[in-house]
Short mmCIF file of C-alpha atoms and ligand atoms in Angstrom, two decimals:
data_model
loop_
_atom_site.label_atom_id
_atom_site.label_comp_id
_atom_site.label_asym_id
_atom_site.label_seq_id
_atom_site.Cartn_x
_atom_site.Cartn_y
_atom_site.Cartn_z
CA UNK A 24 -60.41 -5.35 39.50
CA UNK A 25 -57.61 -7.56 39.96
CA UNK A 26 -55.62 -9.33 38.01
CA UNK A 27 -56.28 -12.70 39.07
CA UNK A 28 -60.00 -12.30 38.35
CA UNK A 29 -58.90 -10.67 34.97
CA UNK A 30 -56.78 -13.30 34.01
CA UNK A 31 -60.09 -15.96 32.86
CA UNK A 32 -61.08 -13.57 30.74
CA UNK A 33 -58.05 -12.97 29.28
CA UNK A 34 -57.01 -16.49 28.44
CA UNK A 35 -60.49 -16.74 26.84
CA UNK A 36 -59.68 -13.64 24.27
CA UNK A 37 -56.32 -15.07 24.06
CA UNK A 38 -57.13 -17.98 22.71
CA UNK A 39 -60.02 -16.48 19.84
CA UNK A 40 -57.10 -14.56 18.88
CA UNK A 41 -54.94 -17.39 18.57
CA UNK A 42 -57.35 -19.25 16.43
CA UNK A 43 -58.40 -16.77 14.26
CA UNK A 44 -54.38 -15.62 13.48
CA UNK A 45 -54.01 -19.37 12.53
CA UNK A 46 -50.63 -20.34 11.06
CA UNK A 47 -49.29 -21.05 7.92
CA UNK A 48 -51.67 -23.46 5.68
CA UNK A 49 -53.83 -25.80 7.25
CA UNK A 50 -52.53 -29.34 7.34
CA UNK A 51 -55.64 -32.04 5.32
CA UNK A 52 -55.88 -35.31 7.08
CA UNK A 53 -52.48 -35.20 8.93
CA UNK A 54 -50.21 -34.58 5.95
CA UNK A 55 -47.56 -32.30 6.10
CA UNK A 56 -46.51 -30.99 2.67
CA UNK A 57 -43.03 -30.27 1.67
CA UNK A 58 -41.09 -28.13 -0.39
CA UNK A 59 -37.54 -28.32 -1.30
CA UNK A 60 -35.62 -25.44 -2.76
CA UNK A 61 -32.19 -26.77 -4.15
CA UNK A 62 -30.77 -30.40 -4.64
CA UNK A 63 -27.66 -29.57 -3.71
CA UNK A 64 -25.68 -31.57 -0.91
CA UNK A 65 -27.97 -30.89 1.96
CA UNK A 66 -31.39 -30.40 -0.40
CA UNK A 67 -30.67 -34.15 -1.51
CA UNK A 68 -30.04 -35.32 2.26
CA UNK A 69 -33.29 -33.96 3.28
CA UNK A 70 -35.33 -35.48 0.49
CA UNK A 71 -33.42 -38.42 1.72
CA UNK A 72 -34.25 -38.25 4.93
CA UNK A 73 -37.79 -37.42 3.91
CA UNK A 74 -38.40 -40.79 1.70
CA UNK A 75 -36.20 -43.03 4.07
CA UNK A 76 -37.49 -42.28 7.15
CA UNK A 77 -40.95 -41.82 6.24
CA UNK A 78 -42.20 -44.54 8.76
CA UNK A 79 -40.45 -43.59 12.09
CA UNK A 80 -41.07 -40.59 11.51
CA UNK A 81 -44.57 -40.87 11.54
CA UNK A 82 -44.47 -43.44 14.03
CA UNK A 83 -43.68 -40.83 16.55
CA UNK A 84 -45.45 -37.96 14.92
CA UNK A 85 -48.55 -39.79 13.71
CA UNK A 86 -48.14 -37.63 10.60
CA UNK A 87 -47.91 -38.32 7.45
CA UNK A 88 -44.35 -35.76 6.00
CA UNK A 89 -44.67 -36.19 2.12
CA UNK A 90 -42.31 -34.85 -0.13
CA UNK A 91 -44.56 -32.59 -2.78
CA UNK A 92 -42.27 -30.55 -4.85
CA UNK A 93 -38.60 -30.04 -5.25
CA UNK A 94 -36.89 -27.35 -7.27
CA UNK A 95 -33.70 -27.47 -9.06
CA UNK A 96 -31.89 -25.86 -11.50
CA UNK A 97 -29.63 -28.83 -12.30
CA UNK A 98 -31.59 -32.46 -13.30
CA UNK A 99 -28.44 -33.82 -14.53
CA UNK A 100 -26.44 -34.62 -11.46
CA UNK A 101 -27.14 -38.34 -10.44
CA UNK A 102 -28.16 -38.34 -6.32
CA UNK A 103 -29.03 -41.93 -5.77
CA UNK A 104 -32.87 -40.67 -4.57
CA UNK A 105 -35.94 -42.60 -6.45
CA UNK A 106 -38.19 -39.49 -6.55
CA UNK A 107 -41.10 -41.07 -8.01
CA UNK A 108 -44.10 -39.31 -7.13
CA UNK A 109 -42.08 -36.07 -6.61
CA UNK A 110 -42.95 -33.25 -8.67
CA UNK A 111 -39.48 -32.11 -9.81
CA UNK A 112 -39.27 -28.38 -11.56
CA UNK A 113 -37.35 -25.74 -12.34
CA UNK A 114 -39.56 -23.30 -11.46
CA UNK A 115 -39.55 -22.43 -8.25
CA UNK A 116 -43.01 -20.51 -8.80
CA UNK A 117 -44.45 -24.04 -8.51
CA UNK A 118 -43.53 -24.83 -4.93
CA UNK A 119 -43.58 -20.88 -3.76
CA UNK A 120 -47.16 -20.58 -4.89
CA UNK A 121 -48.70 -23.48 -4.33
CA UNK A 122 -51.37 -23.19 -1.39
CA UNK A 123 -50.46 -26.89 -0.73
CA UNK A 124 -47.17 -26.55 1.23
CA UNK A 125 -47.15 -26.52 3.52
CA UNK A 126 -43.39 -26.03 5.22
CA UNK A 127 -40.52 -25.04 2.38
CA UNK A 128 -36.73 -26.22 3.54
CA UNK A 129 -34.41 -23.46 1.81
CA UNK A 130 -31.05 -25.18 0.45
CA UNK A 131 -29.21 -22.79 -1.69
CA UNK A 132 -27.27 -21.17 0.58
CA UNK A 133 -25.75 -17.63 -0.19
CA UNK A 134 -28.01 -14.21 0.13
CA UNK A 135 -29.81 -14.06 -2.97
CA UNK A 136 -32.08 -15.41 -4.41
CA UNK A 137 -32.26 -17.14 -1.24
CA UNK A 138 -33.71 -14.50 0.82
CA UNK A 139 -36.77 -13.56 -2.07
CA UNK A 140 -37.52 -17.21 -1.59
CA UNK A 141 -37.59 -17.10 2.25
CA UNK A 142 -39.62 -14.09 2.19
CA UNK A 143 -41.88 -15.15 -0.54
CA UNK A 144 -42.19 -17.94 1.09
CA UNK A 145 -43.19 -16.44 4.77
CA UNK A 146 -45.67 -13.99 3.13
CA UNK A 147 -47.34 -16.77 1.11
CA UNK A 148 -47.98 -17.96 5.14
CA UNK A 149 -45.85 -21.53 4.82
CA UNK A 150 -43.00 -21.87 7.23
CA UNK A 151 -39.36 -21.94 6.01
CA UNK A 152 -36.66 -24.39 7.41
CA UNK A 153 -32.92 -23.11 6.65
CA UNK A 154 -29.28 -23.84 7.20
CA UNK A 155 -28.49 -20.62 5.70
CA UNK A 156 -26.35 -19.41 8.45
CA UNK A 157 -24.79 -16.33 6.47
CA UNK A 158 -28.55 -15.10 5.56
CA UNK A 159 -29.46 -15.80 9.49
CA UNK A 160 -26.48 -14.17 10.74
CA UNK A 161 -26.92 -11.23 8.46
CA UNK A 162 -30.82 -10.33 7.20
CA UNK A 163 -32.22 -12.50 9.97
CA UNK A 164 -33.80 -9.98 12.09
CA UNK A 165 -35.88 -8.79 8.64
CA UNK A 166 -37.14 -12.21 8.35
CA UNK A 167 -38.53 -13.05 11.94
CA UNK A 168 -40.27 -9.77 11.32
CA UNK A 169 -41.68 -10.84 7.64
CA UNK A 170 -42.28 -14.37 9.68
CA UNK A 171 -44.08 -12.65 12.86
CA UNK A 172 -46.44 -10.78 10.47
CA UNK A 173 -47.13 -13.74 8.82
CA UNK A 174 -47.97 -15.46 11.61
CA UNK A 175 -45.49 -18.68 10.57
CA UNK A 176 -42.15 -19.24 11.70
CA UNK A 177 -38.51 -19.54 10.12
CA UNK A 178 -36.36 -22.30 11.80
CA UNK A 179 -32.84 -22.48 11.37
CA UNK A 180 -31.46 -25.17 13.32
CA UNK A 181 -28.98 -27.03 11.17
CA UNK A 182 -26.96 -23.36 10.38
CA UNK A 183 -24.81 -23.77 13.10
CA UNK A 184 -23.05 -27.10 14.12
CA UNK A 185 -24.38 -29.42 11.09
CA UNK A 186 -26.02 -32.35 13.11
CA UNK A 187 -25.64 -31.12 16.72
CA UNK A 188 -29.35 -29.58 18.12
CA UNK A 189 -27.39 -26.32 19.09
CA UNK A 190 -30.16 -23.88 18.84
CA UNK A 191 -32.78 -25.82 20.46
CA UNK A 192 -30.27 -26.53 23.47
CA UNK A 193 -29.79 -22.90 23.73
CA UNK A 194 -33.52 -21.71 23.21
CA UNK A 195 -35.47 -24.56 24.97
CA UNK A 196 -33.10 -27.05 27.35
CA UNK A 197 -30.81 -23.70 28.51
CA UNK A 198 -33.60 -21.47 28.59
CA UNK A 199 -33.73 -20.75 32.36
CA UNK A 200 -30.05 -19.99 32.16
CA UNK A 201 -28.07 -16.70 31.97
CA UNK A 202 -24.87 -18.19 29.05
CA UNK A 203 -22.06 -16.91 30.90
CA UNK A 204 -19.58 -18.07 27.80
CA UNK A 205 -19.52 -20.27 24.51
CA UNK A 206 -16.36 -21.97 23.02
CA UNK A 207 -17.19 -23.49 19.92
CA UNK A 208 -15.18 -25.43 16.76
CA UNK A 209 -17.92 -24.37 14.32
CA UNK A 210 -16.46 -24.94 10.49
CA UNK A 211 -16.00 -28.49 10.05
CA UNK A 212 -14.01 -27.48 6.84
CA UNK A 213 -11.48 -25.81 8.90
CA UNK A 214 -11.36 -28.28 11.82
CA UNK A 215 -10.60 -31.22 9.27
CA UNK A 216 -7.87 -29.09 7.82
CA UNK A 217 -6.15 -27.99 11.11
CA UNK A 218 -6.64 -31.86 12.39
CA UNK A 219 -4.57 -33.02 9.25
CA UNK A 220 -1.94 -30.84 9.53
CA UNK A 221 -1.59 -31.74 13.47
CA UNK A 222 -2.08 -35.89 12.94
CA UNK A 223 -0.56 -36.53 9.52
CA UNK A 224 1.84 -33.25 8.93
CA UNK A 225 -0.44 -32.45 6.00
CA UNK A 226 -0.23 -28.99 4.33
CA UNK A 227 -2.94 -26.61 4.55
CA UNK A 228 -3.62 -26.68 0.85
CA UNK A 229 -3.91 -30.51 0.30
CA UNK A 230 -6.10 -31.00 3.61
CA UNK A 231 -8.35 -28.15 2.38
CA UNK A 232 -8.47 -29.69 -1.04
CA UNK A 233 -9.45 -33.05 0.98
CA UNK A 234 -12.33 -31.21 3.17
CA UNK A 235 -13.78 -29.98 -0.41
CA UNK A 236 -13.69 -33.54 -2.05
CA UNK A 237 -15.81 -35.20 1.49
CA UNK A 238 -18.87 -32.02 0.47
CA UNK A 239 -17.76 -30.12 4.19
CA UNK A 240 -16.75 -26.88 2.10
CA UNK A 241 -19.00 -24.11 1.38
CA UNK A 242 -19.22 -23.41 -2.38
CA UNK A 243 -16.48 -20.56 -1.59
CA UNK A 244 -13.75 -22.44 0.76
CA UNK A 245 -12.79 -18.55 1.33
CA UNK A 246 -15.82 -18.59 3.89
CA UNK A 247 -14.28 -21.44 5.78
CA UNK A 248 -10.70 -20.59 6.08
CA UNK A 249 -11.23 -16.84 6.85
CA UNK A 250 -13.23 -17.55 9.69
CA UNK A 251 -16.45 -15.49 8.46
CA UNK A 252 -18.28 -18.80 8.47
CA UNK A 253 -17.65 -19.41 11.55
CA UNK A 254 -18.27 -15.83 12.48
CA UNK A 255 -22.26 -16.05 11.26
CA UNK A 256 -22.66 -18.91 13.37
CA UNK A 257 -21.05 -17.10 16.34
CA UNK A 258 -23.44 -14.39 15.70
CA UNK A 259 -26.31 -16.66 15.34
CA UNK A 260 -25.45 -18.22 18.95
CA UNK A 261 -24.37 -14.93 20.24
CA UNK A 262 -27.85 -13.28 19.49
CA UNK A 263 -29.66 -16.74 20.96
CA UNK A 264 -27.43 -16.61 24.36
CA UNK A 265 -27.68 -12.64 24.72
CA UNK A 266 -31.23 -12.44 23.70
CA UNK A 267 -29.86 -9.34 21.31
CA UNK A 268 -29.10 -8.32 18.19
CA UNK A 269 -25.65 -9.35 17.25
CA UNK A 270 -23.97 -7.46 14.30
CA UNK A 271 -21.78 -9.85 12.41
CA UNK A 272 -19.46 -6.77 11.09
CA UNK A 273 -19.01 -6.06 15.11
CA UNK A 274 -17.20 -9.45 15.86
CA UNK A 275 -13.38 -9.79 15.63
CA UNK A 276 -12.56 -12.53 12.69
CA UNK A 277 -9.25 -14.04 11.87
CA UNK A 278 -9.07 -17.41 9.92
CA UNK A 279 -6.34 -20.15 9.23
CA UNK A 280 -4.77 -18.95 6.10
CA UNK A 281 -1.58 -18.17 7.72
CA UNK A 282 -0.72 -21.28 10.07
CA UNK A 283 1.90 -23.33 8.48
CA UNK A 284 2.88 -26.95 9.35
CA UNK A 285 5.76 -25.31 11.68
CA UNK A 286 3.52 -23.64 14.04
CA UNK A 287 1.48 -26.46 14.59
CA UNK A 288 4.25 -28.37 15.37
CA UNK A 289 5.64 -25.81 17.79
CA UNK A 290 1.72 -25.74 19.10
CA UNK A 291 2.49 -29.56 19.84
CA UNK A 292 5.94 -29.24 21.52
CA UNK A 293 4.40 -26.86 24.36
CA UNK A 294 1.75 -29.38 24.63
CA UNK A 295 -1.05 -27.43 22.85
CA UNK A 296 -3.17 -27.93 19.66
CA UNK A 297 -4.31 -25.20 17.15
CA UNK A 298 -8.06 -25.55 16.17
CA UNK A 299 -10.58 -22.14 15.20
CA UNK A 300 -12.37 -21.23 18.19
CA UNK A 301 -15.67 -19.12 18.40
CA UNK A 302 -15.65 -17.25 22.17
CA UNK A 303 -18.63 -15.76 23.44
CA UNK A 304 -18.31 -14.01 26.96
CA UNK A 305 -20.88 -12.22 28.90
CA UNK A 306 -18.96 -9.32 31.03
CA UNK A 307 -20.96 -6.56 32.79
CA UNK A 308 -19.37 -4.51 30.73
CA UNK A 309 -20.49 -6.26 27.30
CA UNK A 310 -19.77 -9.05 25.36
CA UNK A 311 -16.73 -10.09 24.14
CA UNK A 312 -17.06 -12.18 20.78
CA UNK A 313 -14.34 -13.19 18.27
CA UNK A 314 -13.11 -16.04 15.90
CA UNK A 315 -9.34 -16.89 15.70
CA UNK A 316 -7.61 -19.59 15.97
CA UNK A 317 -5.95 -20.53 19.25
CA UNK A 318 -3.36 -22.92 21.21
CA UNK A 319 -5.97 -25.16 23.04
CA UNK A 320 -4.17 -27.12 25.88
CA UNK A 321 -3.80 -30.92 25.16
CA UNK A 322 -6.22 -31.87 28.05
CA UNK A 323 -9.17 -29.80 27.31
CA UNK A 324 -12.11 -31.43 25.62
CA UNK A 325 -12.14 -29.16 22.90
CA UNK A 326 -8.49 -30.64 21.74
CA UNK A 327 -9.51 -34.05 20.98
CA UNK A 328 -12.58 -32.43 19.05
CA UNK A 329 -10.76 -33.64 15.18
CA UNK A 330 -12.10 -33.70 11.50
CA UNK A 331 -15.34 -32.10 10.47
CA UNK A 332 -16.31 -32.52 13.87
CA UNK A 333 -17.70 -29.26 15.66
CA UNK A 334 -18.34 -28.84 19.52
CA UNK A 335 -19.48 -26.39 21.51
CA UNK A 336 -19.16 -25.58 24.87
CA UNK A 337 -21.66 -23.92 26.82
CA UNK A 338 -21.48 -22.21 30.59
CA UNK A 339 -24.51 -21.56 31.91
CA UNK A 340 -24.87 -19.76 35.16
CA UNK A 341 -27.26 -22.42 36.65
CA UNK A 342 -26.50 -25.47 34.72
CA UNK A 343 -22.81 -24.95 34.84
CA UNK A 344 -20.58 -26.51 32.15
CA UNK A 345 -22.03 -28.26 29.28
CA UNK A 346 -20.52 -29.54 25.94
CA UNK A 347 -22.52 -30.41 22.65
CA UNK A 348 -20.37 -32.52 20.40
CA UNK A 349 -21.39 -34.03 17.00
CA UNK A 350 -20.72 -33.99 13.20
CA UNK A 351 -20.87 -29.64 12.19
CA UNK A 352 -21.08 -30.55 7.85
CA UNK A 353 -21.94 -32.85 5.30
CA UNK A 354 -25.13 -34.09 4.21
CA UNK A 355 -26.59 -36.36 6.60
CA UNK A 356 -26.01 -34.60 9.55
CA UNK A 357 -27.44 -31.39 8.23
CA UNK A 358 -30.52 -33.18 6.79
CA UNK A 359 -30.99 -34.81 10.13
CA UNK A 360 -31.19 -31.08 12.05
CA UNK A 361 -33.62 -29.92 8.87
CA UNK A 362 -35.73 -32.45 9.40
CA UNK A 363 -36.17 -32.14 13.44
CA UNK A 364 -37.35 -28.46 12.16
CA UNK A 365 -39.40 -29.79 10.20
CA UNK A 366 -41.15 -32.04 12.41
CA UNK A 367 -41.36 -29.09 15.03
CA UNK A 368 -43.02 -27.16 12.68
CA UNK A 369 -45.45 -29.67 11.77
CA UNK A 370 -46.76 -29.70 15.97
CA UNK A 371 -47.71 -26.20 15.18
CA UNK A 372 -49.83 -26.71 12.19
CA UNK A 373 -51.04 -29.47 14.29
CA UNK A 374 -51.58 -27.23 17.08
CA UNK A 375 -52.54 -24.22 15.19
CA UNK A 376 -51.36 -21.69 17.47
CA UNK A 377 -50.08 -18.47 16.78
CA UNK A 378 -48.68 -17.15 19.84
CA UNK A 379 -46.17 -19.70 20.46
CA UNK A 380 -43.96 -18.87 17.91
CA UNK A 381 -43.37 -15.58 19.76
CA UNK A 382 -41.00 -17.83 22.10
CA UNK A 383 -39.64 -19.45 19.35
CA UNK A 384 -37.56 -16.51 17.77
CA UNK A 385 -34.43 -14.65 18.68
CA UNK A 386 -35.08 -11.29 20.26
CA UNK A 387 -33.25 -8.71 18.12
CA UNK A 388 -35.35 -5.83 19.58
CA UNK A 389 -31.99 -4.52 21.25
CA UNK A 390 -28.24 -4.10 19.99
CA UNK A 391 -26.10 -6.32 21.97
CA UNK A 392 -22.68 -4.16 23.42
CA UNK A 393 -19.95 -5.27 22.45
CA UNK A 394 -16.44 -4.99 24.33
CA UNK A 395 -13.81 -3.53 22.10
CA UNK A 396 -11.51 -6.13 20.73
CA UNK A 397 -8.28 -3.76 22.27
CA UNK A 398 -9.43 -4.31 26.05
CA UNK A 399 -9.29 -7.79 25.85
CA UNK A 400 -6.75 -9.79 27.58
CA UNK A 401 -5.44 -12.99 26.26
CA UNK A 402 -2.14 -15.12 26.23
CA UNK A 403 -0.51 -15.45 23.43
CA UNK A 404 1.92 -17.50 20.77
CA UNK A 405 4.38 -15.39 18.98
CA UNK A 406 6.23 -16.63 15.91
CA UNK A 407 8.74 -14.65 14.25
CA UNK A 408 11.30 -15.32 11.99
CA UNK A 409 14.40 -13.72 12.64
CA UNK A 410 18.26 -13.01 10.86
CA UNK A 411 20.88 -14.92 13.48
CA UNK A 412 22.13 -12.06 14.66
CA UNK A 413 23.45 -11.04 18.57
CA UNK A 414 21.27 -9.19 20.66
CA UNK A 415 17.95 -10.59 18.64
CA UNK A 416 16.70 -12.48 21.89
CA UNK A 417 17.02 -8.76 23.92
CA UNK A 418 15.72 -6.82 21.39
CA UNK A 419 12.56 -9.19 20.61
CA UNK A 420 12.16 -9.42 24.97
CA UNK A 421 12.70 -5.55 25.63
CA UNK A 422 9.79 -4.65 22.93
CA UNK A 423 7.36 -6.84 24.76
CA UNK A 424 8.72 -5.89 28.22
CA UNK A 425 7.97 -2.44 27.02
CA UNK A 426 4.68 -2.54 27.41
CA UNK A 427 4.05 -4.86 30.16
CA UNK A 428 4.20 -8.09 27.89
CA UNK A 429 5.79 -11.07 30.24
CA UNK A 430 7.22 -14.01 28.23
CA UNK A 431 6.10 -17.71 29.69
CA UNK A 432 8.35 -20.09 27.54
CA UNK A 433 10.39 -19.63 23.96
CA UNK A 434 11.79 -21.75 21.64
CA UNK A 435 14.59 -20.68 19.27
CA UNK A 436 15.62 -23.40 16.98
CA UNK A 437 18.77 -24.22 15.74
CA UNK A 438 18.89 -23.79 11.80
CA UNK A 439 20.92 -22.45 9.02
CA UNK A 440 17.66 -23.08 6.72
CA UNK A 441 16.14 -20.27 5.18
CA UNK A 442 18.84 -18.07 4.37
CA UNK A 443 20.35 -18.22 7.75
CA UNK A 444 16.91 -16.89 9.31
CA UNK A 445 15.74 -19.15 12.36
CA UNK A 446 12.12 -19.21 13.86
CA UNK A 447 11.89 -18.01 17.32
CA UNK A 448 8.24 -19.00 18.95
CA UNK A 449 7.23 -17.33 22.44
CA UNK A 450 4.87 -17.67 24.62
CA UNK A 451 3.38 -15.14 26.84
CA UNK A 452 1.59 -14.47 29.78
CA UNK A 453 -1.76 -12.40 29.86
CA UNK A 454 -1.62 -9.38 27.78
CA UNK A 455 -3.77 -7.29 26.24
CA UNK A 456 -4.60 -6.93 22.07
CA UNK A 457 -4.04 -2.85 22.59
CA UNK A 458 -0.58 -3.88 24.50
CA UNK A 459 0.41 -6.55 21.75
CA UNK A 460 -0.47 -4.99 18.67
CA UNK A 461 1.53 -2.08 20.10
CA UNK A 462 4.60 -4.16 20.76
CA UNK A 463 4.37 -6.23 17.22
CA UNK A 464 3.72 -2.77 15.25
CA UNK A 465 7.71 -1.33 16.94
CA UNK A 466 8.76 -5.71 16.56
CA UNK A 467 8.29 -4.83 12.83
CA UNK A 468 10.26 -1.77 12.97
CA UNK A 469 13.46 -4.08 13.85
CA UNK A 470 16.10 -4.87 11.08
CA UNK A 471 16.69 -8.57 11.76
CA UNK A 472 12.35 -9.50 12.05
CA UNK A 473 11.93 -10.69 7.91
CA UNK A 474 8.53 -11.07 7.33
CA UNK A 475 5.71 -10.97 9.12
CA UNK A 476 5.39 -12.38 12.95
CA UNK A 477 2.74 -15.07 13.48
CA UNK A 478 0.25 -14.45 16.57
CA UNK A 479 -2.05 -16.82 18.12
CA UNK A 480 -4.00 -16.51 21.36
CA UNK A 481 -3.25 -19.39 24.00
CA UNK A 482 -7.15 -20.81 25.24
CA UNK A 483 -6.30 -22.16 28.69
CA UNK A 484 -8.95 -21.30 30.56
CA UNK A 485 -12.62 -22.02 30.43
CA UNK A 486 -14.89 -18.66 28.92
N1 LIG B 29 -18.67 -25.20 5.38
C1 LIG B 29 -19.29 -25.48 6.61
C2 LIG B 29 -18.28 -26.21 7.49
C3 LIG B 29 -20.50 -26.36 6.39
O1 LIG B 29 -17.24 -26.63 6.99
O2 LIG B 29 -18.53 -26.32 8.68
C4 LIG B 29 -21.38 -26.48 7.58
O3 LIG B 29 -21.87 -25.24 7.99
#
C-alpha cells in the first residue's frame, strides 16, 4: 500500500487522538481563566495588563481573559490595581488546584518554589506562562517533558528580551532558517549601567544603584552584572536557534564588574563603545557561545542600543540579517510578552489540539557541541597598568609578539597619578583566547605590570 492512499486514514486516527488527548481544562463559554503566582513587578504588570486591556483584547480574540485568582505572600505593598472581583490568597493551593484555571502565569522568579509550582501546575493539566529565564535555561528540558505528558504547554516568551517577541521570531517567523549567529544586549540592568558610564561619566556603582531604583534589576543585581543573566537567556536562544540542548554551565561568562570609567573612555577614544554582548555562532565544527563584554564599533547598530534597552541580532542563512530591538526589563514590557503567551495559549484551548504543541517546544533531545572557548579567535582591548619604567613598551610588545599576538593601536597616557603608574591600553589584531591567556599569564610575571590587566574582546564584525 502506499503512502498516499495511507495518508486519509491516517489523518482520520490522527485527529481521534488529538481529541481524545485534549489539552489542559476546557475553556466554558469562551472564558479563559487566569492564575497569577506572585505580585511582584511583573505579576502586578500582568494583572494590569489583564484588567486594562480586557476589551482589545477580546476584540481580537473574541474571548473573554478574566483574572480568577492571584497569589501573594505580601498584601501590604500598594500596586495601584483595583482587584475587585479578584480572589486574592496566600495560598497558592487555591489557584494550583482549582479545576477552573485555566492558564497560570509564574512570577516569582528564582528555582524554587517556582519550579513545584510549574510542575504542579503542568500535571494538574493547566498551561504555565513564565519569564523565569534562569528556571528555563536550567530545569527547562524537565518541564517540556512534565508539559508533553500533560498534554499542555509551558511558554516562556518574556524570559529573554523583556518586551521584544524574541522566541516567537526565532520559533515561528525564522523557522525555515538555519541561525547562522546571534548578537544580543540581553540584561537591561547592565546595558543602563554601561550606557551611564559612557553618556554621563557615571560610576558603575551609582548607575547600578539607578538600574535597581527604575525595577530593571533582578532581586540579586549579582545576576546582572556577572553576566549569568544574560548567560540563561543565551542558552534559552541558543537551544531555540540550534534546535539542542544547551548547557548553561558549558557557555563562557564574564560580566561588567571590572570596567571602570577609564576604559570606557579609552573604548570611546578608538571610536568604540563597551556594552555585554551574548554571541551565538554556528561553525561546522560546533557552536561557539559566550557572554562578555566587548568594544562594539561606533557605527554598528548594536552601539546606539542605550539604557534598559536590549537588541538582538539575528543571521539567518535565508533571511539574512535581522535585528529585534525593544525594551529587555521592567514591568510593562514584560507583562506585554506574558500576555501575548497568554493569548496564544488560549487558541489552543480554543482549538483543543494536542499535537500542535509538539512544534511549539524546544528540542532538547540532543546535546548541542560546543567549541572550546581556547580555539576561538577574537580581537582584543588590553589595559594594563604599568610602573614608568624604560623598556615597559618592549617588554609588554615582545610577550604578545611571542605568541603570534599583533598589536593594532596603543595608547600610553601621560600621568604621574597613581603612584607614578600610567595606563597603557592596546589594541590587537585577531588572536586567539589559548594565545592571549598565554601571553597575559607570562604579562603578569613582569615586575613593572601592578595589578591586574583589563581584557576586552573588540566586536567588529558581524557573527
Ligand atoms: N534583570 C533583567 C535585566 C530583567 O536587567 O535585563 C529582565 O530579564
Amino acid at each position: 500500500m502506499s503512502h498516499r492512499t495511507d495518508l486519509p486514514k491516517y489523518r482520520k486516527a490522527h485527529k481521534r487522538q488529538c481529541r481524545t488527548e485534549s489539552v489542559g481544562h476546557r475553556m466554558k463559554d469562551r472564558i479563559v481563566n487566569i492564575g497569577i503566582i506572585g505580585l511582584g513587578t511583573v505579576g502586578t504588570g500582568v494583572a494590569r495588563v489583564l484588567l486594562e486591556q480586557q476589551r482589545l483584547l477580546t476584540a481580537r480574540t473574541n474571548l473573554t481573559f478574566r483574572l480568577k485568582t492571584i497569589s501573594e505572600l505580601n498584601w501590604d505593598r500598594e500596586r495601584g490595581l483595583d482587584l475587585t472581583g479578584v480572589r486574592c490568597t496566600s495560598d497558592v493551593n487555591e489557584l494550583l488546584e482549582d479545576p477552573e484555571i485555566n492558564i497560570v502565569v509564574e512570577t516569582i522568579g528564582g528555582y524554587e518554589p517556582a519550579f513545584t509550582f510549574i510542575s504542579r501546575a503542568l500535571k494538574n493539566r493547566k498551561h504555565v506562562v513564565t519569564a523565569n529565564k534562569a528556571l528555563i535555561a536550567t530545569r527547562g528540558a524537565e518541564l517540556f517533558r512534565v508539559a508533553q505528558e500533560n498534554h499542555v504547554d509551558l511558554l516562556f516568551e518574556a524570559s529573554v528580551g523583556g518586551g521584544i517577541p524574541i522566541i516567537k521570531g526565532l520559533r515561528e517567523g525564522l523557522i525555515a532558517n538555519h541561525i547562522e549567529g546571534i548578537v544580543g544586549i540581553l540584561n537591561g540592568t547592565c546595558n543602563y549601567i554601561l550606557t551611564k558610564m559612557h553618556l554621563e561619566g557615571l560610576d558603575f556603582a551609582d548607575a547600578l544603584a539607578q538600574a535597581q531604583a527604575k525595577g530593571f534589576a533582578e532581586a540579586n543585581p549579582t545576576l546582572d552584572v556577572s553576566g549569568m543573566d544574560t548567560c540563561h537567556k543565551l542558552a534559552i536562544l541558543g537551544s531555540i536557534a540550534s534546535n539542542s540542548l544547551v548547557p548553561v554551565e558549558n557557555i563562557y561568562v564574564e560580566g561588567i564588574t571590572g570596567i571602570t570609567s577609564e576604559d570606557i573612555a579609552f573604548a570611546k577614544s578608538f571610536g568604540f563603545t563597551v556594552k555585554l554582548l551574548a554571541i551565538y555562532r554556528a561553525r561546522k565544527e560546533g557552536l561557539d557561545l559566550r557572554v562578555h563584554p566587548a568594544l562594539v564599533r561606533n557605527d554598528h547598530m548594536l552601539a546606539s542600543v542605550n539604557n534598559e534597552l536590549n537588541a538582538i541580532f539575528v543571521q539567518g542563512d535565508f533571511v539574512g540579517n535581522t535585528m529585534f530591538y525593544g525594551p529587555g526589563a521592567g514591568e510593562r514590557p514584560t507583562a506585554s510578552s506574558i500576555v501575548g503567551d497568554i493569548v496564544d495559549l488560549s487558541r489552543d484551548l480554543l482549538l483543543q489540539e494536542g499535537e500542535k504543541f509538539c512544534n511549539r517546544g524546544i528540542s532538547l533531545s540532543e546535546a548541542a557541541t560546543l567549541i572550546p572557548t581556547e580555539e576561538v579567535k577574537n580581537r582584543f582591548y588590553l589595559r594594563f597598568l604599568t610602573k614608568d619604567e624604560t623598556g615597559v613598551l618592549s617588554m609588554l610588545s615582545g610577550a604578545l609578539a611571542e605568541h603570534g599576538i599583533s598589536i593594532s593601536s596603543m595608547v600610553q597616557m601621560e600621568t604621574q597619578e597613581k603612584n607614578n603608574c600610567i595606563p597603557i591600553v592596546l589594541l590587537t589584531h585577531e588572536a586567539s583566547e589559548k594565545a592571549m591567556s598565554e601571553a597575559l599569564r607570562k604579562i603578569a610575571t613582569f615586575d613593572f605590570v601592578v595589578g591586574e590587566c583589563l581584557r576586552m574582546r573588540i566586536f567588529d564584525t558581524n557573527p
